[in-house]
Tab-separated table of C-alpha atoms in Angstrom:
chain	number	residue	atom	x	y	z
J	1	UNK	CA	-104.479	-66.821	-30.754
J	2	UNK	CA	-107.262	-68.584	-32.304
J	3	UNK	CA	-109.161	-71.650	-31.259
J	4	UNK	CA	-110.989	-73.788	-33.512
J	5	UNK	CA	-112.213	-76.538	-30.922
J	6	UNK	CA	-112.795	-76.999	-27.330
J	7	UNK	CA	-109.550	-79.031	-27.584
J	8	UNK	CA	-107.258	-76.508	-28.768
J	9	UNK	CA	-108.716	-73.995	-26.169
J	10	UNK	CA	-107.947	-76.081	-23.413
J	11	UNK	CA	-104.665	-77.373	-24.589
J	12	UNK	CA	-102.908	-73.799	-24.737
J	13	UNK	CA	-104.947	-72.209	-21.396
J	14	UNK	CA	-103.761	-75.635	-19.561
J	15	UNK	CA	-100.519	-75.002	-20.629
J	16	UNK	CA	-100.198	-71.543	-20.015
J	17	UNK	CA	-101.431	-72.348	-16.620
J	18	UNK	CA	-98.921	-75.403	-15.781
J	19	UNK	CA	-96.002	-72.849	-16.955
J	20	UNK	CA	-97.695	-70.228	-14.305
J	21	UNK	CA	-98.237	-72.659	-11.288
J	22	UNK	CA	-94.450	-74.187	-11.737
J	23	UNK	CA	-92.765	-70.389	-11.791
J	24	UNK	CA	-95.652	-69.999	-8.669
J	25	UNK	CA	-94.266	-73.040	-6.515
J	26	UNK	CA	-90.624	-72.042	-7.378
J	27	UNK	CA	-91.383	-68.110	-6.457
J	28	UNK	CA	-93.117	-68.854	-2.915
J	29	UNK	CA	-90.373	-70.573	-1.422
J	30	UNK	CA	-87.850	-68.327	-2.429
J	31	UNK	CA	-90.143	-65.328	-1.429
J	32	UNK	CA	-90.611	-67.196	1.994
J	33	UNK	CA	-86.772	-67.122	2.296
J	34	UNK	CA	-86.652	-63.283	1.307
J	35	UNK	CA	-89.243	-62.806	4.044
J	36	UNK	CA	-87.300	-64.794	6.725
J	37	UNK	CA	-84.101	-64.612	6.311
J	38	UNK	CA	-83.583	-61.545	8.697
J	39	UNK	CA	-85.264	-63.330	11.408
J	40	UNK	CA	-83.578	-64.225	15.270
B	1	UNK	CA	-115.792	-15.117	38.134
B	2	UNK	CA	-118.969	-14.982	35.948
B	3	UNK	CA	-120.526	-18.403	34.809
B	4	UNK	CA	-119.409	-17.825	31.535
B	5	UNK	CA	-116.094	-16.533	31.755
B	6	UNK	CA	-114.620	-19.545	33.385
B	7	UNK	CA	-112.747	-21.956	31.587
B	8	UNK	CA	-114.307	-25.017	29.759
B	9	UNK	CA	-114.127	-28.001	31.917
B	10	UNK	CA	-111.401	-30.644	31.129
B	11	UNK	CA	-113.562	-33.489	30.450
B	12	UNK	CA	-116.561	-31.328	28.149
B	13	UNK	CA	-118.488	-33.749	26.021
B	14	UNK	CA	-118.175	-30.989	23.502
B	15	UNK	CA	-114.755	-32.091	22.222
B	16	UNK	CA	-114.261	-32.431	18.069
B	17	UNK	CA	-114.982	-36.485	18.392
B	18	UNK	CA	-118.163	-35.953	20.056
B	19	UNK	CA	-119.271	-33.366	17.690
B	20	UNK	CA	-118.583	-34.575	14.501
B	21	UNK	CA	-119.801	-38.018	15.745
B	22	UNK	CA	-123.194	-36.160	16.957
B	23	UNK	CA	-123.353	-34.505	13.628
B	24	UNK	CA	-122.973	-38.026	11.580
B	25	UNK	CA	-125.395	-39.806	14.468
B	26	UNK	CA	-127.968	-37.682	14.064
B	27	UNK	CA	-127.701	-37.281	10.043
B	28	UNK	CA	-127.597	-40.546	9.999
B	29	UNK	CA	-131.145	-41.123	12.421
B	30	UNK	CA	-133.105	-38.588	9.786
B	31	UNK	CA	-131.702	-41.013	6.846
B	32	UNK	CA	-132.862	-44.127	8.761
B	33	UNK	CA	-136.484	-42.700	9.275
B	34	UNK	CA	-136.318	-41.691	5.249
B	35	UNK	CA	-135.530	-45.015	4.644
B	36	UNK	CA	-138.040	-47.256	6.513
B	37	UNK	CA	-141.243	-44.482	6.146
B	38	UNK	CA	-140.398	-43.564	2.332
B	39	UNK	CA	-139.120	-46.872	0.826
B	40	UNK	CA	-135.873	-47.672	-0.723
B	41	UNK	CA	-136.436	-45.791	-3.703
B	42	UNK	CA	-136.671	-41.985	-2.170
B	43	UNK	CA	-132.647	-42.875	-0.496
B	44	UNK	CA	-130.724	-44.315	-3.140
B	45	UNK	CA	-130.492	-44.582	-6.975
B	46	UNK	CA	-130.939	-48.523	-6.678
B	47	UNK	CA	-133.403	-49.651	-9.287
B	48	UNK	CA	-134.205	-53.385	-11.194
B	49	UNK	CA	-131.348	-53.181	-13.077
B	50	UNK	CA	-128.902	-52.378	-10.473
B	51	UNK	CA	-130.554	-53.993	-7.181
B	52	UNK	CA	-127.114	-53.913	-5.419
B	53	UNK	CA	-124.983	-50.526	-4.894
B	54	UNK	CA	-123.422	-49.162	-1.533
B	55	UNK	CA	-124.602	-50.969	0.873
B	56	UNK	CA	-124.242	-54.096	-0.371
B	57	UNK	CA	-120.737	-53.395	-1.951
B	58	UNK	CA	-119.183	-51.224	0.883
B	59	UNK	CA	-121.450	-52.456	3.897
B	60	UNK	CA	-121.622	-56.058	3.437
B	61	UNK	CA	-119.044	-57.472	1.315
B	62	UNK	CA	-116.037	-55.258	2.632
B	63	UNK	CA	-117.297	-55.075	6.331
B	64	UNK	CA	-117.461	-59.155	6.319
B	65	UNK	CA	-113.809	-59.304	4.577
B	66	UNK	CA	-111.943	-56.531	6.943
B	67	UNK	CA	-113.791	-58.806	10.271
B	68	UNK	CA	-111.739	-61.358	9.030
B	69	UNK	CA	-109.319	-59.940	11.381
B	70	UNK	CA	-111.219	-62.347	14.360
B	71	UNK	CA	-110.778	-65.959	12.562
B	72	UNK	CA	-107.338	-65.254	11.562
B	73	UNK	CA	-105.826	-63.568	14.909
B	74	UNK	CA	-107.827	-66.397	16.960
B	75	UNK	CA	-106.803	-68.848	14.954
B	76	UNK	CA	-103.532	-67.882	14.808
B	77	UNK	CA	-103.391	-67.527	19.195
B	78	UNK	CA	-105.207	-70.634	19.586
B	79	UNK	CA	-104.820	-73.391	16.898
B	80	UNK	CA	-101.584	-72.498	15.550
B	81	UNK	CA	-100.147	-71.640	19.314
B	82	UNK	CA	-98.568	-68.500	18.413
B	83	UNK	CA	-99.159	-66.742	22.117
B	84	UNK	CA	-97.151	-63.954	21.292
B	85	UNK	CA	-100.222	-62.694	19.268
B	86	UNK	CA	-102.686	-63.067	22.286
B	87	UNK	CA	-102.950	-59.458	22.813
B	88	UNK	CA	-104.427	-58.844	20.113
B	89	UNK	CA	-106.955	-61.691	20.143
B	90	UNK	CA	-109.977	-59.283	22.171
B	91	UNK	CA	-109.582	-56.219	19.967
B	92	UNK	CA	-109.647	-58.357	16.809
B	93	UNK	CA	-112.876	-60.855	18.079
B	94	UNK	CA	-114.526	-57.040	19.089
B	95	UNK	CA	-113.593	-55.646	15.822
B	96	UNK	CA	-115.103	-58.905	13.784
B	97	UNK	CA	-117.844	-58.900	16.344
B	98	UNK	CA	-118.906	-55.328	15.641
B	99	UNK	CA	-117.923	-55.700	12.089
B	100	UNK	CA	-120.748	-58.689	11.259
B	101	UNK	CA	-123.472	-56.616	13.921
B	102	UNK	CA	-122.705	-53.190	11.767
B	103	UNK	CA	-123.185	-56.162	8.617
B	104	UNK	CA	-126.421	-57.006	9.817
B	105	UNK	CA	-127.470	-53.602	10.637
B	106	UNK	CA	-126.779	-52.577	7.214
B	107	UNK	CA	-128.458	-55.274	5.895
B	108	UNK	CA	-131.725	-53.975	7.414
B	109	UNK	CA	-131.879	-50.808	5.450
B	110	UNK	CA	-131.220	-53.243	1.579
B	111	UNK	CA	-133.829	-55.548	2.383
B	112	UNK	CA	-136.221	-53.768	4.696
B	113	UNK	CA	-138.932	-55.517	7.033
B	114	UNK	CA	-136.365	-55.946	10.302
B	115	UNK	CA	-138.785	-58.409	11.466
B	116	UNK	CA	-138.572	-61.179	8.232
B	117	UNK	CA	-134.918	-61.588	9.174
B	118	UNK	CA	-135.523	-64.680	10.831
B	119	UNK	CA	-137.319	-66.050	7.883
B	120	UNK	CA	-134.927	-67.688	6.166
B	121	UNK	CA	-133.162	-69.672	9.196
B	122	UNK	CA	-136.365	-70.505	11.064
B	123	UNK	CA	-139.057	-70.401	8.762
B	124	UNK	CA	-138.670	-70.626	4.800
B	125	UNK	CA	-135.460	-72.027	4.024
B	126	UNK	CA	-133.734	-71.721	0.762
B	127	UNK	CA	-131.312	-74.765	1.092
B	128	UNK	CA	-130.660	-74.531	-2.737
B	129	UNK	CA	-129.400	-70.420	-2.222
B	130	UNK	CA	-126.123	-69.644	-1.835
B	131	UNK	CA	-127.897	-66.522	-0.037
B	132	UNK	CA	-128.934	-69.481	2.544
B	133	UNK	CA	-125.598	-70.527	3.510
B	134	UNK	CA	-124.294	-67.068	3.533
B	135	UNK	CA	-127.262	-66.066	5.760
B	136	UNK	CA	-126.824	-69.099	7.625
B	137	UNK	CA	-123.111	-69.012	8.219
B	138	UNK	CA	-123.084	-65.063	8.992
B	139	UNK	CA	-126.074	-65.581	11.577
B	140	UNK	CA	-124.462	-68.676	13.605
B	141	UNK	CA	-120.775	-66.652	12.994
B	142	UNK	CA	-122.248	-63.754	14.770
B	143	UNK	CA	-123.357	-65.701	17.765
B	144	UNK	CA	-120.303	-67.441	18.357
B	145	UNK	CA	-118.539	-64.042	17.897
B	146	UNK	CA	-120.958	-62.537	20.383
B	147	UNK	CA	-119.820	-66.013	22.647
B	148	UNK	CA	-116.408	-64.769	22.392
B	149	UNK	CA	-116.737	-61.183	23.110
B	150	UNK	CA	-118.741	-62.325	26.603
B	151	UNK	CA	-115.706	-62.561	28.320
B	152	UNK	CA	-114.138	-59.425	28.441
B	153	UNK	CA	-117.652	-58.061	29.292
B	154	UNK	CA	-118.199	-60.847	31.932
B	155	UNK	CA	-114.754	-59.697	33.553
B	156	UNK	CA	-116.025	-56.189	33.762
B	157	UNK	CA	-118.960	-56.926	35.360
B	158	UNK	CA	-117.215	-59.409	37.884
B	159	UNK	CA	-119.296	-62.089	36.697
B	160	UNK	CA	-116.331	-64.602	37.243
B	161	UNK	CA	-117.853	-68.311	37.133
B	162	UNK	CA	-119.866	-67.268	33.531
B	163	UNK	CA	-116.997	-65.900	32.543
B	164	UNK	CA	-114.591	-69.289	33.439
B	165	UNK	CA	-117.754	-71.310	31.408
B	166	UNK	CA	-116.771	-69.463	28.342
B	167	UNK	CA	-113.518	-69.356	28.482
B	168	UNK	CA	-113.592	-73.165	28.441
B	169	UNK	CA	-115.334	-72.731	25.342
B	170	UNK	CA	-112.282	-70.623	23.638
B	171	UNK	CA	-111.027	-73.979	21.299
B	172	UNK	CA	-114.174	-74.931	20.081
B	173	UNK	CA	-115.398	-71.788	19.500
B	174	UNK	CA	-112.143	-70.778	17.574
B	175	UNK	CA	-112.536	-73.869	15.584
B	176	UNK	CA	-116.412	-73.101	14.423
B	177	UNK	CA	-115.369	-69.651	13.807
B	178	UNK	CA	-112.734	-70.720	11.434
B	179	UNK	CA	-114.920	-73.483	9.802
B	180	UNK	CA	-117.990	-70.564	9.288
B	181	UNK	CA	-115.496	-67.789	7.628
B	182	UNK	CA	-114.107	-70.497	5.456
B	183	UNK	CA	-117.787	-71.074	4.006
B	184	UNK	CA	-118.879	-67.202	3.792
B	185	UNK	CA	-115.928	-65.323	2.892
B	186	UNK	CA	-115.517	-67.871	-0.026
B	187	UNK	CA	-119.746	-67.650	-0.571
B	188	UNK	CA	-119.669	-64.330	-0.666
B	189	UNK	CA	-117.770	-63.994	-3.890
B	190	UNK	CA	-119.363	-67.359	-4.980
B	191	UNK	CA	-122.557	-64.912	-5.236
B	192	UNK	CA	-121.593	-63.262	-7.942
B	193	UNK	CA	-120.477	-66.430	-10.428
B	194	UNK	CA	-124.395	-66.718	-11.179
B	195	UNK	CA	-123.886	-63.567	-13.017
B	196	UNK	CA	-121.185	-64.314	-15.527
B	197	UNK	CA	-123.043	-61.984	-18.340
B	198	UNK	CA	-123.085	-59.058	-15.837
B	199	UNK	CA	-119.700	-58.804	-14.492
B	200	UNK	CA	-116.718	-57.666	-16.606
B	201	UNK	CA	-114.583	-61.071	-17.424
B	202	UNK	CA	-111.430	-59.468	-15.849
B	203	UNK	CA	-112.956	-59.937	-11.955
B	204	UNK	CA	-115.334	-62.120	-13.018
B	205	UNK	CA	-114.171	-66.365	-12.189
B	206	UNK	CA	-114.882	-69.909	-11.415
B	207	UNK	CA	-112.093	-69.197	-8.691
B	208	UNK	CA	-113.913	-66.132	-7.361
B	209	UNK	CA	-114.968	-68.171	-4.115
B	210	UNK	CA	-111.227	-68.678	-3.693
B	211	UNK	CA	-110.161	-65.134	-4.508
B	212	UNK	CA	-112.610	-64.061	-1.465
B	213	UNK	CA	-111.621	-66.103	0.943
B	214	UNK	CA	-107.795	-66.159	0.303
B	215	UNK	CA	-108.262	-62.045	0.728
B	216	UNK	CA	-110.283	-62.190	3.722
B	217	UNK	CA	-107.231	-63.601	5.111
B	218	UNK	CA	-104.899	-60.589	4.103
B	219	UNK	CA	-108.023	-57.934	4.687
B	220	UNK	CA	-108.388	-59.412	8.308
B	221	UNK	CA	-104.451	-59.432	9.069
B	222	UNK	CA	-104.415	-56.100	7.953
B	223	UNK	CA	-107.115	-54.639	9.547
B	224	UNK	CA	-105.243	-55.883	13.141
B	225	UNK	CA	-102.661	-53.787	12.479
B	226	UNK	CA	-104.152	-50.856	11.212
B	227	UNK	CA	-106.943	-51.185	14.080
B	228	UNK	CA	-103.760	-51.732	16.662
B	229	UNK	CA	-101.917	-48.770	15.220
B	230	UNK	CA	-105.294	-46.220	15.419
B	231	UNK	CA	-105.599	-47.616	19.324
B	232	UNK	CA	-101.910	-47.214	19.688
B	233	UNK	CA	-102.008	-43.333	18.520
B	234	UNK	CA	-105.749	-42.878	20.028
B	235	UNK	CA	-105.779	-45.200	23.076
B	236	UNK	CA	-102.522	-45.609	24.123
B	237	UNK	CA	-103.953	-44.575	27.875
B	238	UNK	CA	-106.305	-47.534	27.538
B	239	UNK	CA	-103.017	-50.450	26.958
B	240	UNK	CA	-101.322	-51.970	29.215
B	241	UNK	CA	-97.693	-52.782	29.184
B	242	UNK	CA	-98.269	-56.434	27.484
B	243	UNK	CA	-100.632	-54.834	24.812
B	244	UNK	CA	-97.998	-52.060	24.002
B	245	UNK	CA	-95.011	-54.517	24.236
B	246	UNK	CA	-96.431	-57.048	22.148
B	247	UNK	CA	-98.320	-54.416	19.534
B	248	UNK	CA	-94.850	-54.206	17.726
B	249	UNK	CA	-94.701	-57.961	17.244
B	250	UNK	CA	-98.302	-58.248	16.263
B	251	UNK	CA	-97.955	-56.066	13.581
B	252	UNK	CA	-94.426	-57.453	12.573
B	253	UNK	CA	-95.907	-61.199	12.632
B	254	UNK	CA	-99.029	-60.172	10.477
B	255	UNK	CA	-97.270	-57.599	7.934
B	256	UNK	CA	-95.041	-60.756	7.157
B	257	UNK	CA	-98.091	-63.608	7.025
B	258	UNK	CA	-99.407	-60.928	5.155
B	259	UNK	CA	-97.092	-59.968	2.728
B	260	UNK	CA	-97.087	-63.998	1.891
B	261	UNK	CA	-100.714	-64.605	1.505
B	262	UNK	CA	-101.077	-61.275	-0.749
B	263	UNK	CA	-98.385	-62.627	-3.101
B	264	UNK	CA	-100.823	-65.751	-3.084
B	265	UNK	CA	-103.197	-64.419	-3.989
B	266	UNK	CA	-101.291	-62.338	-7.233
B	267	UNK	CA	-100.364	-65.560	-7.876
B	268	UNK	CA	-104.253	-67.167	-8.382
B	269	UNK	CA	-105.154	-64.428	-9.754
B	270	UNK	CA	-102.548	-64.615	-12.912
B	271	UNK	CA	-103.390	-68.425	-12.547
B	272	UNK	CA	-107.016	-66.927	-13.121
B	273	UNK	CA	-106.060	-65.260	-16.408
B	274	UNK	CA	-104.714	-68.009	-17.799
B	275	UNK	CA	-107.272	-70.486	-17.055
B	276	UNK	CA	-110.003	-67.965	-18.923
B	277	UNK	CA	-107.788	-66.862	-21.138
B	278	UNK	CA	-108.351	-63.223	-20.290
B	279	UNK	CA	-105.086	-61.486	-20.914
B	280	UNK	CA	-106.172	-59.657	-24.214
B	281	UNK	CA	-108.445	-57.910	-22.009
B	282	UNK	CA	-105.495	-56.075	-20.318
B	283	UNK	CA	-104.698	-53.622	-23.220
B	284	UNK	CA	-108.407	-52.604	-22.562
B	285	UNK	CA	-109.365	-49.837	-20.291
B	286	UNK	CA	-110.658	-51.616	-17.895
B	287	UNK	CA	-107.483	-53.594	-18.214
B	288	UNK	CA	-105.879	-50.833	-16.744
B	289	UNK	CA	-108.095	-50.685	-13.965
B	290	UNK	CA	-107.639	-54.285	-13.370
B	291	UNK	CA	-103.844	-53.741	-13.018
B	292	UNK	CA	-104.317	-50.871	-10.917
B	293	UNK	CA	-105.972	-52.593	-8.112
B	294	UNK	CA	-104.179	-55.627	-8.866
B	295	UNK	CA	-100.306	-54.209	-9.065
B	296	UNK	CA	-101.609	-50.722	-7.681
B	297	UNK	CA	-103.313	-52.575	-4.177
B	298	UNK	CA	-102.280	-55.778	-3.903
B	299	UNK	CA	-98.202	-56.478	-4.886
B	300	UNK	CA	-97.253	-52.937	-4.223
B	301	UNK	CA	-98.592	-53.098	-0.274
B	302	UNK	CA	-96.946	-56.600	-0.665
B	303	UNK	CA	-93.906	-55.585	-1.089
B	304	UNK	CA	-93.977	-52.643	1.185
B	305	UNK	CA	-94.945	-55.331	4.310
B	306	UNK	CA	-92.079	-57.290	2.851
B	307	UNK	CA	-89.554	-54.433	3.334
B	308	UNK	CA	-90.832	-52.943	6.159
B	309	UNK	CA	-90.945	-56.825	8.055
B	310	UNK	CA	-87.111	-57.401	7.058
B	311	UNK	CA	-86.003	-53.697	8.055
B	312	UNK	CA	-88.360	-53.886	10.950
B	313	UNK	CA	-89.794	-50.554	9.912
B	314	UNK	CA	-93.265	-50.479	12.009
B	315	UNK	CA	-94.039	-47.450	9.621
B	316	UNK	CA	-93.975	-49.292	6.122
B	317	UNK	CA	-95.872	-51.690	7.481
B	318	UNK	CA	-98.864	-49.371	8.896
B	319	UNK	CA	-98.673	-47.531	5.809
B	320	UNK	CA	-98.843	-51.257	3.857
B	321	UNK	CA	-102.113	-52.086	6.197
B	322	UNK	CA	-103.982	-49.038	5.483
B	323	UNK	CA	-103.229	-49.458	1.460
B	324	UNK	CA	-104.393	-53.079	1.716
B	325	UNK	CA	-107.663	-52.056	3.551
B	326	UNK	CA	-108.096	-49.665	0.662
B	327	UNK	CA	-107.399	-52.168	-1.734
B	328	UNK	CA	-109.588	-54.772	-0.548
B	329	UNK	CA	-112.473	-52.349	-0.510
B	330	UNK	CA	-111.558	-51.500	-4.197
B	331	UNK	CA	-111.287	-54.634	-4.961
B	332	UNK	CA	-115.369	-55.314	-3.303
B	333	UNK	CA	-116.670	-52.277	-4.762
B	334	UNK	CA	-115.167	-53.272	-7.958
B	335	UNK	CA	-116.409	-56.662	-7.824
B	336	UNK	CA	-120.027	-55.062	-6.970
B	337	UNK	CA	-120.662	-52.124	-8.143
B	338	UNK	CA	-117.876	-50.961	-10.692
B	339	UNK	CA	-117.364	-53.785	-12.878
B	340	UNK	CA	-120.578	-55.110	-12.571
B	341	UNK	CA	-122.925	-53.839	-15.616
B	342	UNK	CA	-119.521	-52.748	-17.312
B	343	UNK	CA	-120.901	-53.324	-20.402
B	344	UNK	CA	-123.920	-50.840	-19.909
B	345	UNK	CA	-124.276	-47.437	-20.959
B	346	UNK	CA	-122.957	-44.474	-18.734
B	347	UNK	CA	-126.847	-43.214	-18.343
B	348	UNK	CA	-128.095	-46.647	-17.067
B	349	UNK	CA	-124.936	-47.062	-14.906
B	350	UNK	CA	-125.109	-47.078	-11.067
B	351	UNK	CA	-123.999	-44.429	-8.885
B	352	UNK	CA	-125.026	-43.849	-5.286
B	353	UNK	CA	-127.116	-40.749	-4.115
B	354	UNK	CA	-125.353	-38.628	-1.372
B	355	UNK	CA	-128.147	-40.415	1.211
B	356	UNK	CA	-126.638	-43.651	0.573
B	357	UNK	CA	-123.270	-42.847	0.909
B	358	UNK	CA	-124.362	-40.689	4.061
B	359	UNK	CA	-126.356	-43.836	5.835
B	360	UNK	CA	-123.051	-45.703	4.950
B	361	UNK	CA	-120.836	-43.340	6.750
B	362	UNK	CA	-123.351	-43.399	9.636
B	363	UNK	CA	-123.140	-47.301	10.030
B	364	UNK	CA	-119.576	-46.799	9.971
B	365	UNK	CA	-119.143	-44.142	12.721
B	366	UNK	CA	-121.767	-45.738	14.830
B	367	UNK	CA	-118.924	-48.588	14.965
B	368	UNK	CA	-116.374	-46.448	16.062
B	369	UNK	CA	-119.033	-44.691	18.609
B	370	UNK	CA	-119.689	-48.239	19.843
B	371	UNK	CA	-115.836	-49.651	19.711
B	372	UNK	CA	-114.835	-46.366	21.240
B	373	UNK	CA	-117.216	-47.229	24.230
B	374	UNK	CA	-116.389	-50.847	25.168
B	375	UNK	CA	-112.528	-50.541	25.065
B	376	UNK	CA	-112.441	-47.465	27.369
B	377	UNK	CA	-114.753	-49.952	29.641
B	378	UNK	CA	-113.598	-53.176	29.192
B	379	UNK	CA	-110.482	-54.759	29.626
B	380	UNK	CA	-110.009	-55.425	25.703
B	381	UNK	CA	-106.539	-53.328	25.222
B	382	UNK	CA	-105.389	-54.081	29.031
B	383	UNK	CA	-106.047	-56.843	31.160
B	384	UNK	CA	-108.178	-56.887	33.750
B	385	UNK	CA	-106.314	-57.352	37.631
B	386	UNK	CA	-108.272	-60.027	38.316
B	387	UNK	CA	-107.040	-62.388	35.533
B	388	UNK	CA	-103.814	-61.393	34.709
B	389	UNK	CA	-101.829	-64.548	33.781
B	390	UNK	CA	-104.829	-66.754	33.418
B	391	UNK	CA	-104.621	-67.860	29.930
């Protein structure tokens, strides 16, 4: 991928990163719930 | 019965431990006068290029992440309530206590001139350093670690009114313990953003602060249970019945916290990548190395405390511990020494001579000398008769 400004840079690594975080805060729950689920 | 026929006595201070310690001890005392009568440069291949090696990487950065162990296990007892982990609030305090004096120690052989290390508290203050606030932090940390160790030492020496003055103390010092490893752990790794030229783009950050202090928390957790499962197989005369009861819970509790935090952290660390835009640097080499101690030391350990906290398998999760000590010391020395001057060439790269590696393992054993020699005295693995059920 090229980037021609500053703009375009931090359009696509902002995005990227969004897309990242939101499968994070989905993952962590579940993965708290794989953890737990076993417990008395 | 000639003298020398009869049998060894029972308790010999010849036994392997005591030998192979003497051996390192007094290795290690020859290295130490090399050191402070010869200069720096006659014990390690340190030079103005590469100012930092071993003893910086190894000594410092992973001793202060796997004494973690002390904020997290007292902050887990005594802010967050969870009693069941009290037993194994003296061994981990002891362990972060020794951990930041063996810190310190090693410290002395980097910068030389013991007696300037009060310098930059009390008399030339670099308030602009991040050096400051790491000196700072890991000075006033080690006194209120010392503060905490007091009582276990106080008990053994039936002083019993000092000992009910500190123990008063216990909140507030668990609260400025947490506060301090919050601003260290994370400065520690904030050292190394000032060199963004030096250190390959893969580790290197603007979230490295964050990266250090969110693995201190996994380091620390991990080095509880791997610390509880060497004094469970080593000690196990020294525990009580509450220690050994409760060790299986400890290390259940933790493995799980841990297992959490660690997939955290994979998860910052991708967040990382994204934000720098470093993912064409993957299909590189040191790509590969990145993954290794990323997948390799971080999600795989993960996902073995994961299994092994769900099957209740106490055996996954020891294994787990000891791979994520060994990952967070890869993951220091990469930080430090590996992937720092990456772009160098092999000739003017850093390795360390066999005398720096040698006065390393010498700090190291004179911890377990020193660790071995308080909990077979103090009540750290038991409790002590006297205070039994006052908590």
């Amino acid at each position: 991928m090229e980037f021609f400004t500053l703009h375009d840079f931090m359009t696509y690594t902002k995005g990227i990163t969004y897309l990242v975080m939101g499968a994070i805060l989905i993952f962590m729950p579940l993965y708290w719930l794989y953890l737990t689920d076993r417990d008395d | 019965m000639a003298a020398q026929d009869k049998p060894m006595a029972k308790n010999s201070i010849f036994t392997p431990f005591n030998v192979i310690t003497g051996i390192i001890l007094s290795a290690g005392l020859v290295l130490t006068v090399l050191r402070f009568t010869q200069g720096i440069g006659a014990v390690t291949n340190l030079d103005n290029t590469n100012p930092w090696g071993l003893w910086i990487g190894f000594d410092l950065l992973c001793g202060v992440a796997l004494a973690a162990g002390g904020y997290v296990t007292s902050s887990a007892c005594y802010v967050f309530g969870l009693k069941r982990f009290h037993s194994a609030v003296r061994p981990a305090i002891l362990t972060a206590f020794l951990g930041y004096a063996l810190v310190v120690f090693a410290l002395h052989f980097d910068v030389g001139r013991p007696w300037k290390l009060p310098y930059p508290i009390f008399v030339s203050q670099g308030t602009s350093s991040l050096l400051f606030e790491v000196g700072l932090c890991v000075f006033l940390y080690l006194t209120v670690l010392f503060v905490e160790t007091t009582p276990a030492a106080f008990e053994w020496l039936g002083f019993k009114r000092l000992r009910s003055w500190v123990v008063r103390l216990t909140l507030v010092l668990t609260i400025f313990g947490v506060v301090l490893s919050t601003l260290h752990q994370s400065s520690l790794g904030a050292l190394f953003m000032i060199a963004p030229s030096k250190l390959h783009p893969l580790w290197y950050s603007g979230y490295l602060h964050v990266y250090f202090f969110i693995s201190s928390m996994f380091a620390g957790m991990s080095m509880v249970i791997f610390e509880g499962s060497m004094a469970h197989r080593w000690l196990h005369h020294k525990m009580d019945a509450t220690h050994l009861a409760e060790s299986d819970g400890v290390a259940l509790g933790f493995g799980k916290a841990a297992s959490f935090v660690m997939m955290g952290y994979v998860g910052i660390k991708i967040i990382g990548l994204a934000v720098d835009n470093n993912w064409h640097y993957l299909t590189t080499g040191w790509g590969a190395w990145f993954l290794v101690e990323l997948i390799g030391f971080v999600l795989f350990p993960a996902i073995l405390y994961s299994v092994g906290a769900r099957e209740k398998n106490l055996t996954l999760i020891r294994i787990a511990s000891l791979w994520t000590v060994l990952g967070i010391v890869l993951n220091r020395l990469n930080i430090s020494v590996i992937a720092f001057n990456w772009h160098l060439p092999s000739a003017e790269r850093y390795v360390p001579s066999f005398m720096e590696v040698g006065t390393t393992l010498f700090i190291v054993t004179l911890g377990i000398v020193v660790y071995k020699f308080i909990v077979t005295r103090m009540p750290i693995l038991h409790e002590h008769p006297d205070y039994k059920e006052v908590h």
